[in-house]
PDB file of C-alpha atoms in Angstrom:
ATOM      1  CA  UNK A 222      22.827  -6.925  11.079  1.00 33.00           C
ATOM      2  CA  UNK A 223      22.472 -10.413  10.148  1.00 38.00           C
ATOM      3  CA  UNK A 224      23.553 -11.743   6.789  1.00 43.00           C
ATOM      4  CA  UNK A 225      20.175 -13.058   5.680  1.00 54.00           C
ATOM      5  CA  UNK A 226      17.059 -10.762   5.167  1.00 65.00           C
ATOM      6  CA  UNK A 227      14.774 -13.044   3.808  1.00 63.00           C
ATOM      7  CA  UNK A 228      13.951 -16.803   4.849  1.00 60.00           C
ATOM      8  CA  UNK A 229      11.082 -19.209   4.104  1.00 58.00           C
ATOM      9  CA  UNK A 230       7.550 -18.976   5.420  1.00 61.00           C
ATOM     10  CA  UNK A 231       4.725 -21.529   6.191  1.00 58.00           C
ATOM     11  CA  UNK A 232       1.934 -22.340   3.699  1.00 58.00           C
ATOM     12  CA  UNK A 233      -1.156 -23.187   5.813  1.00 53.00           C
ATOM     13  CA  UNK A 234      -3.611 -24.684   3.569  1.00 50.00           C
ATOM     14  CA  UNK A 235      -6.806 -23.127   5.205  1.00 46.00           C
ATOM     15  CA  UNK A 236      -9.008 -23.395   2.202  1.00 45.00           C
ATOM     16  CA  UNK A 237      -9.489 -27.073   2.004  1.00 43.00           C
ATOM     17  CA  UNK A 238     -12.850 -27.946   0.729  1.00 42.00           C
ATOM     18  CA  UNK A 239     -13.654 -30.472   3.639  1.00 46.00           C
ATOM     19  CA  UNK A 240     -11.843 -32.467   6.256  1.00 43.00           C
ATOM     20  CA  UNK A 241     -10.548 -35.126   3.896  1.00 50.00           C
ATOM     21  CA  UNK A 242      -8.620 -32.478   1.920  1.00 51.00           C
ATOM     22  CA  UNK A 243      -6.366 -31.430   4.921  1.00 46.00           C
ATOM     23  CA  UNK A 244      -2.740 -31.545   4.092  1.00 54.00           C
ATOM     24  CA  UNK A 245       0.073 -30.543   6.724  1.00 53.00           C
ATOM     25  CA  UNK A 246       1.674 -27.177   6.492  1.00 59.00           C
ATOM     26  CA  UNK A 247       4.579 -26.655   4.228  1.00 66.00           C
ATOM     27  CA  UNK A 248       7.617 -24.626   4.996  1.00 77.00           C
ATOM     28  CA  UNK A 249       9.612 -22.652   2.385  1.00 84.00           C
ATOM     29  CA  UNK A 250       9.439 -19.788   0.164  1.00 92.00           C
ATOM     30  CA  UNK A 251       6.455 -19.510  -1.970  1.00 94.00           C
ATOM     31  CA  UNK A 252       5.119 -17.706  -5.114  1.00 96.00           C
ATOM     32  CA  UNK A 253       1.691 -16.237  -4.587  1.00 96.00           C
ATOM     33  CA  UNK A 254      -0.403 -15.156  -7.573  1.00 95.00           C
ATOM     34  CA  UNK A 255      -3.739 -13.179  -7.518  1.00 94.00           C
ATOM     35  CA  UNK A 256      -5.621 -13.132 -10.732  1.00 93.00           C
ATOM     36  CA  UNK A 257      -9.039 -11.971 -11.742  1.00 92.00           C
ATOM     37  CA  UNK A 258      -9.725 -11.819 -15.458  1.00 91.00           C
ATOM     38  CA  UNK A 259      -6.667 -10.009 -17.083  1.00 90.00           C
ATOM     39  CA  UNK A 260      -5.673  -8.588 -13.622  1.00 90.00           C
ATOM     40  CA  UNK A 261      -2.766 -10.461 -12.338  1.00 93.00           C
ATOM     41  CA  UNK A 262      -0.297  -9.642  -9.274  1.00 93.00           C
ATOM     42  CA  UNK A 263       2.484 -12.092  -8.523  1.00 95.00           C
ATOM     43  CA  UNK A 264       4.837 -11.973  -5.525  1.00 95.00           C
ATOM     44  CA  UNK A 265       7.093 -14.059  -3.259  1.00 96.00           C
ATOM     45  CA  UNK A 266       5.983 -15.026   0.177  1.00 95.00           C
ATOM     46  CA  UNK A 267       8.701 -15.099   2.827  1.00 93.00           C
ATOM     47  CA  UNK A 268       9.835 -14.405   6.421  1.00 93.00           C
ATOM     48  CA  UNK A 269      11.786 -10.969   6.470  1.00 94.00           C
ATOM     49  CA  UNK A 270      13.688 -10.265   9.518  1.00 94.00           C
ATOM     50  CA  UNK A 271      12.703  -7.380  11.718  1.00 95.00           C
ATOM     51  CA  UNK A 272      16.126  -6.064  11.937  1.00 94.00           C
ATOM     52  CA  UNK A 273      16.043  -5.192   8.310  1.00 94.00           C
ATOM     53  CA  UNK A 274      13.000  -2.758   8.833  1.00 94.00           C
ATOM     54  CA  UNK A 275      15.024  -1.266  11.846  1.00 94.00           C
ATOM     55  CA  UNK A 276      18.414  -0.779   9.930  1.00 92.00           C
ATOM     56  CA  UNK A 277      17.009   0.611   6.579  1.00 90.00           C
ATOM     57  CA  UNK A 278      17.280  -2.356   4.274  1.00 91.00           C
ATOM     58  CA  UNK A 279      13.281  -2.248   4.463  1.00 93.00           C
ATOM     59  CA  UNK A 280      11.927   1.418   4.196  1.00 91.00           C
ATOM     60  CA  UNK A 281       8.538   2.843   4.982  1.00 89.00           C
ATOM     61  CA  UNK A 282       7.161   6.044   3.512  1.00 85.00           C
ATOM     62  CA  UNK A 283       3.971   6.537   5.450  1.00 85.00           C
ATOM     63  CA  UNK A 284       3.543   8.029   9.065  1.00 85.00           C
ATOM     64  CA  UNK A 285       1.408   5.947  11.329  1.00 87.00           C
ATOM     65  CA  UNK A 286      -0.961   6.630  14.089  1.00 88.00           C
ATOM     66  CA  UNK A 287       0.446   5.687  17.510  1.00 91.00           C
ATOM     67  CA  UNK A 288      -3.030   4.764  18.993  1.00 93.00           C
ATOM     68  CA  UNK A 289      -3.514   2.163  16.372  1.00 92.00           C
ATOM     69  CA  UNK A 290       0.116   1.049  16.648  1.00 93.00           C
ATOM     70  CA  UNK A 291      -0.550   0.368  20.475  1.00 95.00           C
ATOM     71  CA  UNK A 292      -3.800  -1.472  19.691  1.00 96.00           C
ATOM     72  CA  UNK A 293      -2.028  -3.730  17.310  1.00 93.00           C
ATOM     73  CA  UNK A 294       0.617  -4.358  19.986  1.00 92.00           C
ATOM     74  CA  UNK A 295      -2.088  -5.560  22.253  1.00 94.00           C
ATOM     75  CA  UNK A 296      -3.659  -7.696  19.563  1.00 93.00           C
ATOM     76  CA  UNK A 297      -0.292  -9.108  18.555  1.00 91.00           C
ATOM     77  CA  UNK A 298       0.476 -10.005  22.020  1.00 91.00           C
ATOM     78  CA  UNK A 299      -2.851 -11.806  22.527  1.00 92.00           C
ATOM     79  CA  UNK A 300      -2.971 -13.632  19.261  1.00 89.00           C
ATOM     80  CA  UNK A 301       0.838 -14.216  18.490  1.00 85.00           C
ATOM     81  CA  UNK A 302       0.424 -16.187  15.085  1.00 87.00           C
ATOM     82  CA  UNK A 303       0.399 -14.019  12.108  1.00 85.00           C
ATOM     83  CA  UNK A 304      -1.697 -14.940   9.107  1.00 87.00           C
ATOM     84  CA  UNK A 305      -1.725 -11.559   7.231  1.00 91.00           C
ATOM     85  CA  UNK A 306       1.057 -10.466   4.726  1.00 94.00           C
ATOM     86  CA  UNK A 307       2.871  -7.237   4.784  1.00 94.00           C
ATOM     87  CA  UNK A 308       3.370  -6.233   1.253  1.00 92.00           C
ATOM     88  CA  UNK A 309       6.952  -4.995  -0.027  1.00 93.00           C
ATOM     89  CA  UNK A 310       8.252  -4.044  -3.232  1.00 91.00           C
ATOM     90  CA  UNK A 311      11.819  -4.878  -4.218  1.00 91.00           C
ATOM     91  CA  UNK A 312      14.362  -3.863  -6.932  1.00 85.00           C
ATOM     92  CA  UNK A 313      15.931  -7.476  -7.391  1.00 79.00           C
ATOM     93  CA  UNK A 314      15.670  -7.077 -11.102  1.00 83.00           C
ATOM     94  CA  UNK A 315      15.505  -9.744 -13.811  1.00 89.00           C
ATOM     95  CA  UNK A 316      16.864 -12.736 -11.816  1.00 93.00           C
ATOM     96  CA  UNK A 317      13.903 -12.580  -9.320  1.00 94.00           C
ATOM     97  CA  UNK A 318      11.547 -12.368 -12.213  1.00 94.00           C
ATOM     98  CA  UNK A 319      13.332 -15.409 -13.962  1.00 96.00           C
ATOM     99  CA  UNK A 320      13.325 -17.327 -10.857  1.00 96.00           C
ATOM    100  CA  UNK A 321       9.585 -16.787 -10.087  1.00 97.00           C
ATOM    101  CA  UNK A 322       8.528 -17.601 -13.611  1.00 96.00           C
ATOM    102  CA  UNK A 323      10.306 -20.871 -13.573  1.00 97.00           C
ATOM    103  CA  UNK A 324       8.551 -21.687 -10.412  1.00 97.00           C
ATOM    104  CA  UNK A 325       5.298 -21.063 -12.026  1.00 97.00           C
ATOM    105  CA  UNK A 326       6.064 -23.505 -14.749  1.00 97.00           C
ATOM    106  CA  UNK A 327       5.110 -26.432 -12.267  1.00 96.00           C
ATOM    107  CA  UNK A 328       1.528 -27.189 -11.048  1.00 95.00           C
ATOM    108  CA  UNK A 329       0.521 -25.015  -8.087  1.00 95.00           C
ATOM    109  CA  UNK A 330       0.390 -26.602  -4.378  1.00 92.00           C
ATOM    110  CA  UNK A 331      -2.789 -24.674  -3.785  1.00 91.00           C
ATOM    111  CA  UNK A 332      -5.264 -23.186  -6.323  1.00 92.00           C
ATOM    112  CA  UNK A 333      -8.967 -21.827  -5.463  1.00 91.00           C
ATOM    113  CA  UNK A 334     -11.157 -18.898  -6.114  1.00 91.00           C
ATOM    114  CA  UNK A 335     -12.093 -16.589  -3.365  1.00 86.00           C
ATOM    115  CA  UNK A 336     -15.548 -15.211  -2.628  1.00 83.00           C
ATOM    116  CA  UNK A 337     -14.673 -12.028  -4.467  1.00 86.00           C
ATOM    117  CA  UNK A 338     -13.527 -13.674  -7.656  1.00 90.00           C
ATOM    118  CA  UNK A 339      -9.729 -13.526  -7.240  1.00 91.00           C
ATOM    119  CA  UNK A 340      -8.269 -16.827  -8.212  1.00 93.00           C
ATOM    120  CA  UNK A 341      -5.289 -17.687  -5.390  1.00 92.00           C
ATOM    121  CA  UNK A 342      -2.577 -19.856  -6.628  1.00 94.00           C
ATOM    122  CA  UNK A 343       0.510 -20.899  -4.657  1.00 94.00           C
ATOM    123  CA  UNK A 344       3.720 -22.590  -5.710  1.00 96.00           C
ATOM    124  CA  UNK A 345       6.585 -23.705  -3.433  1.00 94.00           C
ATOM    125  CA  UNK A 346       9.751 -22.246  -4.621  1.00 95.00           C
ATOM    126  CA  UNK A 347      12.361 -25.333  -5.177  1.00 95.00           C
ATOM    127  CA  UNK A 348      15.384 -25.166  -2.665  1.00 93.00           C
ATOM    128  CA  UNK A 349      17.806 -24.376  -5.165  1.00 95.00           C
ATOM    129  CA  UNK A 350      15.799 -21.451  -6.572  1.00 95.00           C
ATOM    130  CA  UNK A 351      14.925 -20.383  -3.161  1.00 93.00           C
ATOM    131  CA  UNK A 352      18.584 -19.914  -2.142  1.00 93.00           C
ATOM    132  CA  UNK A 353      19.092 -17.583  -5.115  1.00 94.00           C
ATOM    133  CA  UNK A 354      15.932 -15.645  -4.276  1.00 94.00           C
ATOM    134  CA  UNK A 355      17.224 -15.149  -0.802  1.00 92.00           C
ATOM    135  CA  UNK A 356      20.581 -13.885  -2.161  1.00 93.00           C
ATOM    136  CA  UNK A 357      18.939 -11.496  -4.638  1.00 92.00           C
ATOM    137  CA  UNK A 358      16.520 -10.138  -2.061  1.00 92.00           C
ATOM    138  CA  UNK A 359      19.467  -9.601   0.385  1.00 90.00           C
ATOM    139  CA  UNK A 360      21.054  -7.476  -2.187  1.00 89.00           C
ATOM    140  CA  UNK A 361      17.986  -5.490  -2.899  1.00 87.00           C
ATOM    141  CA  UNK A 362      16.473  -2.242  -1.314  1.00 87.00           C
ATOM    142  CA  UNK A 363      12.860  -2.953  -0.208  1.00 92.00           C
ATOM    143  CA  UNK A 364       9.861  -0.436   0.374  1.00 91.00           C
ATOM    144  CA  UNK A 365       6.940  -1.132   2.523  1.00 91.00           C
ATOM    145  CA  UNK A 366       3.763  -1.087  -0.112  1.00 88.00           C
ATOM    146  CA  UNK A 367       1.126  -1.942   2.605  1.00 89.00           C
ATOM    147  CA  UNK A 368       1.117  -2.881   6.300  1.00 90.00           C
ATOM    148  CA  UNK A 369       3.064   0.377   7.906  1.00 91.00           C
ATOM    149  CA  UNK A 370       1.044  -0.082  11.051  1.00 92.00           C
ATOM    150  CA  UNK A 371       1.611  -3.751  11.463  1.00 94.00           C
ATOM    151  CA  UNK A 372       5.508  -3.148  10.904  1.00 95.00           C
ATOM    152  CA  UNK A 373       5.338  -0.578  13.409  1.00 95.00           C
ATOM    153  CA  UNK A 374       3.670  -2.623  16.083  1.00 95.00           C
ATOM    154  CA  UNK A 375       5.882  -5.555  15.371  1.00 95.00           C
ATOM    155  CA  UNK A 376       9.124  -3.423  15.783  1.00 96.00           C
ATOM    156  CA  UNK A 377       7.622  -2.261  19.154  1.00 95.00           C
ATOM    157  CA  UNK A 378       7.320  -5.737  20.438  1.00 95.00           C
ATOM    158  CA  UNK A 379      10.632  -6.593  19.007  1.00 95.00           C
ATOM    159  CA  UNK A 380      12.214  -3.726  21.062  1.00 95.00           C
ATOM    160  CA  UNK A 381      10.315  -4.672  24.275  1.00 94.00           C
ATOM    161  CA  UNK A 382      11.655  -8.384  23.821  1.00 94.00           C
ATOM    162  CA  UNK A 383      15.249  -7.305  23.380  1.00 95.00           C
ATOM    163  CA  UNK A 384      15.548  -7.475  19.640  1.00 95.00           C
ATOM    164  CA  UNK A 385      15.725 -11.162  19.249  1.00 93.00           C
ATOM    165  CA  UNK A 386      17.648 -12.156  16.171  1.00 88.00           C
ATOM    166  CA  UNK A 387      15.128 -14.646  14.824  1.00 87.00           C
ATOM    167  CA  UNK A 388      12.153 -12.370  14.953  1.00 91.00           C
ATOM    168  CA  UNK A 389      10.605 -11.903  11.436  1.00 92.00           C
ATOM    169  CA  UNK A 390       7.516 -10.647   9.618  1.00 93.00           C
ATOM    170  CA  UNK A 391       5.489 -12.708   7.113  1.00 93.00           C
ATOM    171  CA  UNK A 392       5.744 -10.613   3.993  1.00 95.00           C
ATOM    172  CA  UNK A 393       4.764 -10.874   0.264  1.00 95.00           C
ATOM    173  CA  UNK A 394       7.552  -9.211  -1.935  1.00 95.00           C
ATOM    174  CA  UNK A 395       6.344  -7.720  -5.328  1.00 93.00           C
ATOM    175  CA  UNK A 396       8.357  -6.212  -8.134  1.00 91.00           C
ATOM    176  CA  UNK A 397       8.208  -2.522  -8.398  1.00 83.00           C
ATOM    177  CA  UNK A 398       4.987  -2.446 -10.567  1.00 79.00           C
ATOM    178  CA  UNK A 399       3.548  -5.383  -9.147  1.00 79.00           C
ATOM    179  CA  UNK A 400       0.552  -3.890  -7.280  1.00 81.00           C
ATOM    180  CA  UNK A 401      -1.820  -0.917  -8.266  1.00 83.00           C
ATOM    181  CA  UNK A 402      -0.976   2.254  -6.437  1.00 85.00           C
ATOM    182  CA  UNK A 403      -4.150   4.447  -5.553  1.00 87.00           C
ATOM    183  CA  UNK A 404      -4.507   7.759  -3.722  1.00 89.00           C
ATOM    184  CA  UNK A 405      -7.099   8.400  -1.078  1.00 93.00           C
ATOM    185  CA  UNK A 406      -9.523  11.063  -2.114  1.00 95.00           C
ATOM    186  CA  UNK A 407     -10.314  13.997   0.041  1.00 96.00           C
ATOM    187  CA  UNK A 408     -13.790  15.597   0.773  1.00 97.00           C
ATOM    188  CA  UNK A 409     -14.308  18.812   2.405  1.00 96.00           C
ATOM    189  CA  UNK A 410     -17.651  18.918   4.202  1.00 95.00           C
ATOM    190  CA  UNK A 411     -19.846  21.938   3.210  1.00 92.00           C
ATOM    191  CA  UNK A 412     -20.571  24.470   3.107  1.00 94.00           C
ATOM    192  CA  UNK A 413     -17.529  25.391   0.822  1.00 95.00           C
ATOM    193  CA  UNK A 414     -17.136  28.829  -0.912  1.00 95.00           C
ATOM    194  CA  UNK A 415     -16.770  27.732  -4.664  1.00 96.00           C
ATOM    195  CA  UNK A 416     -15.340  31.163  -5.657  1.00 96.00           C
ATOM    196  CA  UNK A 417     -12.746  31.193  -2.809  1.00 96.00           C
ATOM    197  CA  UNK A 418     -11.737  27.573  -3.626  1.00 97.00           C
ATOM    198  CA  UNK A 419     -11.259  28.318  -7.371  1.00 97.00           C
ATOM    199  CA  UNK A 420      -9.138  31.426  -6.462  1.00 97.00           C
ATOM    200  CA  UNK A 421      -6.798  29.396  -4.307  1.00 97.00           C
ATOM    201  CA  UNK A 422      -6.344  26.711  -7.025  1.00 97.00           C
ATOM    202  CA  UNK A 423      -5.654  29.453  -9.625  1.00 96.00           C
ATOM    203  CA  UNK A 424      -2.667  30.697  -7.832  1.00 96.00           C
ATOM    204  CA  UNK A 425      -0.786  27.469  -8.546  1.00 96.00           C
ATOM    205  CA  UNK A 426      -2.789  25.374 -10.737  1.00 97.00           C
ATOM    206  CA  UNK A 427      -4.176  25.702 -14.230  1.00 97.00           C
ATOM    207  CA  UNK A 428      -7.772  25.238 -13.671  1.00 96.00           C
ATOM    208  CA  UNK A 429     -10.384  24.241 -16.362  1.00 95.00           C
ATOM    209  CA  UNK A 430     -13.762  22.834 -16.437  1.00 95.00           C
ATOM    210  CA  UNK A 431     -14.194  19.138 -17.537  1.00 93.00           C
ATOM    211  CA  UNK A 432     -16.752  16.489 -18.083  1.00 89.00           C
ATOM    212  CA  UNK A 433     -17.214  13.724 -15.359  1.00 85.00           C
ATOM    213  CA  UNK A 434     -14.655  11.010 -15.881  1.00 80.00           C
ATOM    214  CA  UNK A 435     -12.536  13.054 -18.403  1.00 82.00           C
ATOM    215  CA  UNK A 436      -9.823  13.995 -16.015  1.00 83.00           C
ATOM    216  CA  UNK A 437      -6.520  14.578 -17.855  1.00 86.00           C
ATOM    217  CA  UNK A 438      -3.500  12.330 -16.633  1.00 85.00           C
ATOM    218  CA  UNK A 439      -1.506  13.603 -13.522  1.00 86.00           C
ATOM    219  CA  UNK A 440      -4.202  16.180 -12.803  1.00 93.00           C
ATOM    220  CA  UNK A 441      -6.308  16.744  -9.751  1.00 96.00           C
ATOM    221  CA  UNK A 442     -10.083  16.544 -10.142  1.00 96.00           C
ATOM    222  CA  UNK A 443     -12.167  18.972  -8.319  1.00 97.00           C
ATOM    223  CA  UNK A 444     -15.939  18.795  -7.846  1.00 98.00           C
ATOM    224  CA  UNK A 445     -17.574  21.867  -6.424  1.00 97.00           C
ATOM    225  CA  UNK A 446     -20.612  23.792  -6.979  1.00 95.00           C
ATOM    226  CA  UNK A 447     -22.002  20.854  -9.073  1.00 95.00           C
ATOM    227  CA  UNK A 448     -19.133  21.414 -11.517  1.00 96.00           C
ATOM    228  CA  UNK A 449     -16.067  19.255 -12.321  1.00 97.00           C
ATOM    229  CA  UNK A 450     -12.698  20.890 -12.532  1.00 97.00           C
ATOM    230  CA  UNK A 451      -9.394  19.658 -13.675  1.00 96.00           C
ATOM    231  CA  UNK A 452      -6.332  21.258 -11.755  1.00 97.00           C
ATOM    232  CA  UNK A 453      -2.854  20.942 -13.310  1.00 96.00           C
ATOM    233  CA  UNK A 454       0.003  22.057 -11.385  1.00 95.00           C
ATOM    234  CA  UNK A 455       1.936  25.032 -12.945  1.00 94.00           C
ATOM    235  CA  UNK A 456       4.145  26.011  -9.947  1.00 90.00           C
ATOM    236  CA  UNK A 457       7.505  24.392  -9.333  1.00 90.00           C
ATOM    237  CA  UNK A 458       7.098  20.969  -7.545  1.00 91.00           C
ATOM    238  CA  UNK A 459       9.511  20.744  -4.569  1.00 93.00           C
ATOM    239  CA  UNK A 460      11.195  17.244  -3.919  1.00 92.00           C
ATOM    240  CA  UNK A 461      10.146  14.734  -1.361  1.00 93.00           C
ATOM    241  CA  UNK A 462       6.816  15.076   0.724  1.00 94.00           C
ATOM    242  CA  UNK A 463       6.755  18.794   0.218  1.00 95.00           C
ATOM    243  CA  UNK A 464       6.033  18.043  -3.556  1.00 94.00           C
ATOM    244  CA  UNK A 465       3.216  15.568  -3.119  1.00 94.00           C
ATOM    245  CA  UNK A 466      -0.291  16.808  -4.518  1.00 94.00           C
ATOM    246  CA  UNK A 467      -1.667  16.131  -1.157  1.00 94.00           C
ATOM    247  CA  UNK A 468       0.841  18.361   0.587  1.00 94.00           C
ATOM    248  CA  UNK A 469       0.504  21.150  -1.889  1.00 96.00           C
ATOM    249  CA  UNK A 470      -3.406  20.949  -1.554  1.00 96.00           C
ATOM    250  CA  UNK A 471      -3.016  20.844   2.119  1.00 94.00           C
ATOM    251  CA  UNK A 472      -0.833  23.986   2.402  1.00 94.00           C
ATOM    252  CA  UNK A 473      -2.393  26.252  -0.327  1.00 95.00           C
ATOM    253  CA  UNK A 474      -5.970  25.120  -0.519  1.00 96.00           C
ATOM    254  CA  UNK A 475      -7.289  23.099   2.536  1.00 95.00           C
ATOM    255  CA  UNK A 476      -5.680  25.324   5.097  1.00 93.00           C
ATOM    256  CA  UNK A 477      -6.733  28.586   3.825  1.00 93.00           C
ATOM    257  CA  UNK A 478     -10.264  27.214   3.051  1.00 92.00           C
ATOM    258  CA  UNK A 479     -11.205  25.677   6.245  1.00 88.00           C
ATOM    259  CA  UNK A 480      -8.573  27.082   8.681  1.00 82.00           C
ATOM    260  CA  UNK A 481      -8.486  25.215  12.003  1.00 73.00           C
ATOM    261  CA  UNK A 482     -11.653  23.000  11.551  1.00 72.00           C
ATOM    262  CA  UNK A 483      -9.445  20.841   8.898  1.00 69.00           C
ATOM    263  CA  UNK A 484      -9.695  17.671  11.144  1.00 74.00           C
ATOM    264  CA  UNK A 485     -13.478  17.921  11.630  1.00 84.00           C
ATOM    265  CA  UNK A 486     -14.199  18.726   7.996  1.00 92.00           C
ATOM    266  CA  UNK A 487     -11.803  16.802   5.780  1.00 94.00           C
ATOM    267  CA  UNK A 488     -12.661  13.238   5.071  1.00 94.00           C
ATOM    268  CA  UNK A 489     -10.071  10.565   3.412  1.00 93.00           C
ATOM    269  CA  UNK A 490     -11.906   8.225   1.249  1.00 94.00           C
ATOM    270  CA  UNK A 491     -10.753   5.122  -0.606  1.00 90.00           C
ATOM    271  CA  UNK A 492     -11.071   4.966  -4.531  1.00 89.00           C
ATOM    272  CA  UNK A 493     -13.261   2.057  -4.147  1.00 88.00           C
ATOM    273  CA  UNK A 494     -16.313   4.485  -3.097  1.00 92.00           C
ATOM    274  CA  UNK A 495     -18.259   5.330  -6.048  1.00 93.00           C
ATOM    275  CA  UNK A 496     -17.809   8.931  -7.466  1.00 92.00           C
ATOM    276  CA  UNK A 497     -21.595   9.412  -7.757  1.00 94.00           C
ATOM    277  CA  UNK A 498     -21.835   8.691  -3.929  1.00 96.00           C
ATOM    278  CA  UNK A 499     -19.202  11.328  -3.174  1.00 96.00           C
ATOM    279  CA  UNK A 500     -20.707  14.000  -5.500  1.00 96.00           C
ATOM    280  CA  UNK A 501     -24.117  13.359  -4.152  1.00 97.00           C
ATOM    281  CA  UNK A 502     -22.803  14.079  -0.789  1.00 97.00           C
ATOM    282  CA  UNK A 503     -21.304  17.293  -1.999  1.00 97.00           C
ATOM    283  CA  UNK A 504     -24.574  18.446  -3.557  1.00 97.00           C
ATOM    284  CA  UNK A 505     -26.319  17.859  -0.349  1.00 97.00           C
ATOM    285  CA  UNK A 506     -24.029  19.766   2.021  1.00 96.00           C
ATOM    286  CA  UNK A 507     -22.240  22.030  -0.559  1.00 97.00           C
ATOM    287  CA  UNK A 508     -18.980  20.457   0.097  1.00 96.00           C
ATOM    288  CA  UNK A 509     -15.957  19.724  -2.295  1.00 98.00           C
ATOM    289  CA  UNK A 510     -14.319  16.601  -3.567  1.00 98.00           C
ATOM    290  CA  UNK A 511     -10.705  16.085  -4.532  1.00 97.00           C
ATOM    291  CA  UNK A 512      -9.743  13.267  -6.625  1.00 96.00           C
ATOM    292  CA  UNK A 513      -5.767  12.786  -6.553  1.00 94.00           C
ATOM    293  CA  UNK A 514      -3.595  11.165  -8.893  1.00 91.00           C
ATOM    294  CA  UNK A 515      -1.499   8.622  -7.125  1.00 89.00           C
ATOM    295  CA  UNK A 516       2.210   9.564  -6.571  1.00 87.00           C
ATOM    296  CA  UNK A 517       4.548   7.820  -9.006  1.00 85.00           C
ATOM    297  CA  UNK A 518       6.953   5.072  -7.712  1.00 83.00           C
ATOM    298  CA  UNK A 519       9.779   7.366  -8.320  1.00 85.00           C
ATOM    299  CA  UNK A 520       8.044   9.821  -5.772  1.00 87.00           C
ATOM    300  CA  UNK A 521       7.530   7.204  -3.234  1.00 85.00           C
ATOM    301  CA  UNK A 522      11.276   6.069  -3.618  1.00 84.00           C
ATOM    302  CA  UNK A 523      12.360   9.890  -3.309  1.00 89.00           C
ATOM    303  CA  UNK A 524      10.385  10.120  -0.193  1.00 90.00           C
ATOM    304  CA  UNK A 525      11.986   7.029   1.339  1.00 86.00           C
ATOM    305  CA  UNK A 526      15.487   8.128  -0.078  1.00 87.00           C
ATOM    306  CA  UNK A 527      15.103  11.402   1.956  1.00 90.00           C
ATOM    307  CA  UNK A 528      14.132   9.601   5.212  1.00 88.00           C
ATOM    308  CA  UNK A 529      10.557  11.103   5.108  1.00 90.00           C
ATOM    309  CA  UNK A 530       7.080   9.841   5.628  1.00 88.00           C
ATOM    310  CA  UNK A 531       3.935  10.775   4.011  1.00 87.00           C
ATOM    311  CA  UNK A 532       0.776  11.782   5.933  1.00 82.00           C
ATOM    312  CA  UNK A 533      -1.587   8.674   6.928  1.00 79.00           C
ATOM    313  CA  UNK A 534      -4.319   7.987   4.342  1.00 82.00           C
ATOM    314  CA  UNK A 535      -2.168   9.260   1.424  1.00 87.00           C
ATOM    315  CA  UNK A 536      -1.895   6.167  -0.754  1.00 85.00           C
ATOM    316  CA  UNK A 537      -2.651   2.498  -0.547  1.00 81.00           C
ATOM    317  CA  UNK A 538      -1.800  -0.668  -2.759  1.00 81.00           C
ATOM    318  CA  UNK A 539      -4.394  -3.170  -4.091  1.00 79.00           C
ATOM    319  CA  UNK A 540      -5.275  -5.953  -4.390  1.00 82.00           C
ATOM    320  CA  UNK A 541      -4.893  -7.070  -0.774  1.00 81.00           C
ATOM    321  CA  UNK A 542      -3.581 -10.651  -0.388  1.00 84.00           C
ATOM    322  CA  UNK A 543      -5.757 -13.051   1.580  1.00 81.00           C
ATOM    323  CA  UNK A 544      -5.130 -13.738   5.339  1.00 85.00           C
ATOM    324  CA  UNK A 545      -5.081 -17.253   6.617  1.00 84.00           C
ATOM    325  CA  UNK A 546      -3.203 -18.789   3.576  1.00 85.00           C
ATOM    326  CA  UNK A 547       0.151 -18.445   5.105  1.00 85.00           C
ATOM    327  CA  UNK A 548       0.760 -18.489   8.775  1.00 83.00           C
ATOM    328  CA  UNK A 549       3.684 -17.668  10.923  1.00 80.00           C
TER     329      UNK A 549
END
């Protein structure tokens, strides 16, 4: 294990308006802010050594698909420069927050609005503050928020290359609540026996009918038979992955309901898909929709502490940082 987990990255000013705006790349640690209206997300961009991912200083919580990992290995081998950021969460505390805030008191070195309305602002961290950030991050435990497949592919290539000490990943490091955590929805293609589904839920959940969009906090929304239901867990919740809403539903509802056809009939759908579109699909084929509350950050940390991984397509963080602003 090396002493330094985090090092400087490179800013690539790829969003110049025209050729006269070109400026050469700048190296260092950077503060990167995404802002749209009142929605703001701020992190530190840096290289994070791959050894830290291998030895547990940076932890994952989500299982990966091996075929997708191998595809990324082939892509990374053909295109060695990395322009996308792996998102991490840190527990560096107030010192990191103070250093980031002080850096943002100065004018940004890059500031533009992307096509989706997100304002992208970048500040270079002064060298003295950068050294303090490196020390703080070195004392911190980090968790992967987004990019588990890219991390797995990079580790695969690192192993094949003999674990070179200088190998690192381009990352953006956020505070614990620096991103929104969302849960993938699940839809069972119809036909679904609504009475059987309700009976399965009633064994472990308190089930009540509710109005569209009126789901109580920490409840699972279920749409079946043109009716919205709110399901609140009443049974004891196990620790780790076994206690996640998705795991409980998979074992006690999805499995008994669809049996061996789960792979063909259960869809994983991001929260960005409009609910009206999903309920229309259910009305057409007699299916069922499950709107899951995202796990808490405490649950994610518990999964990582236990050395477990969640099933693919359980959660995701947003917004996604742009690719191409930074390069390694």
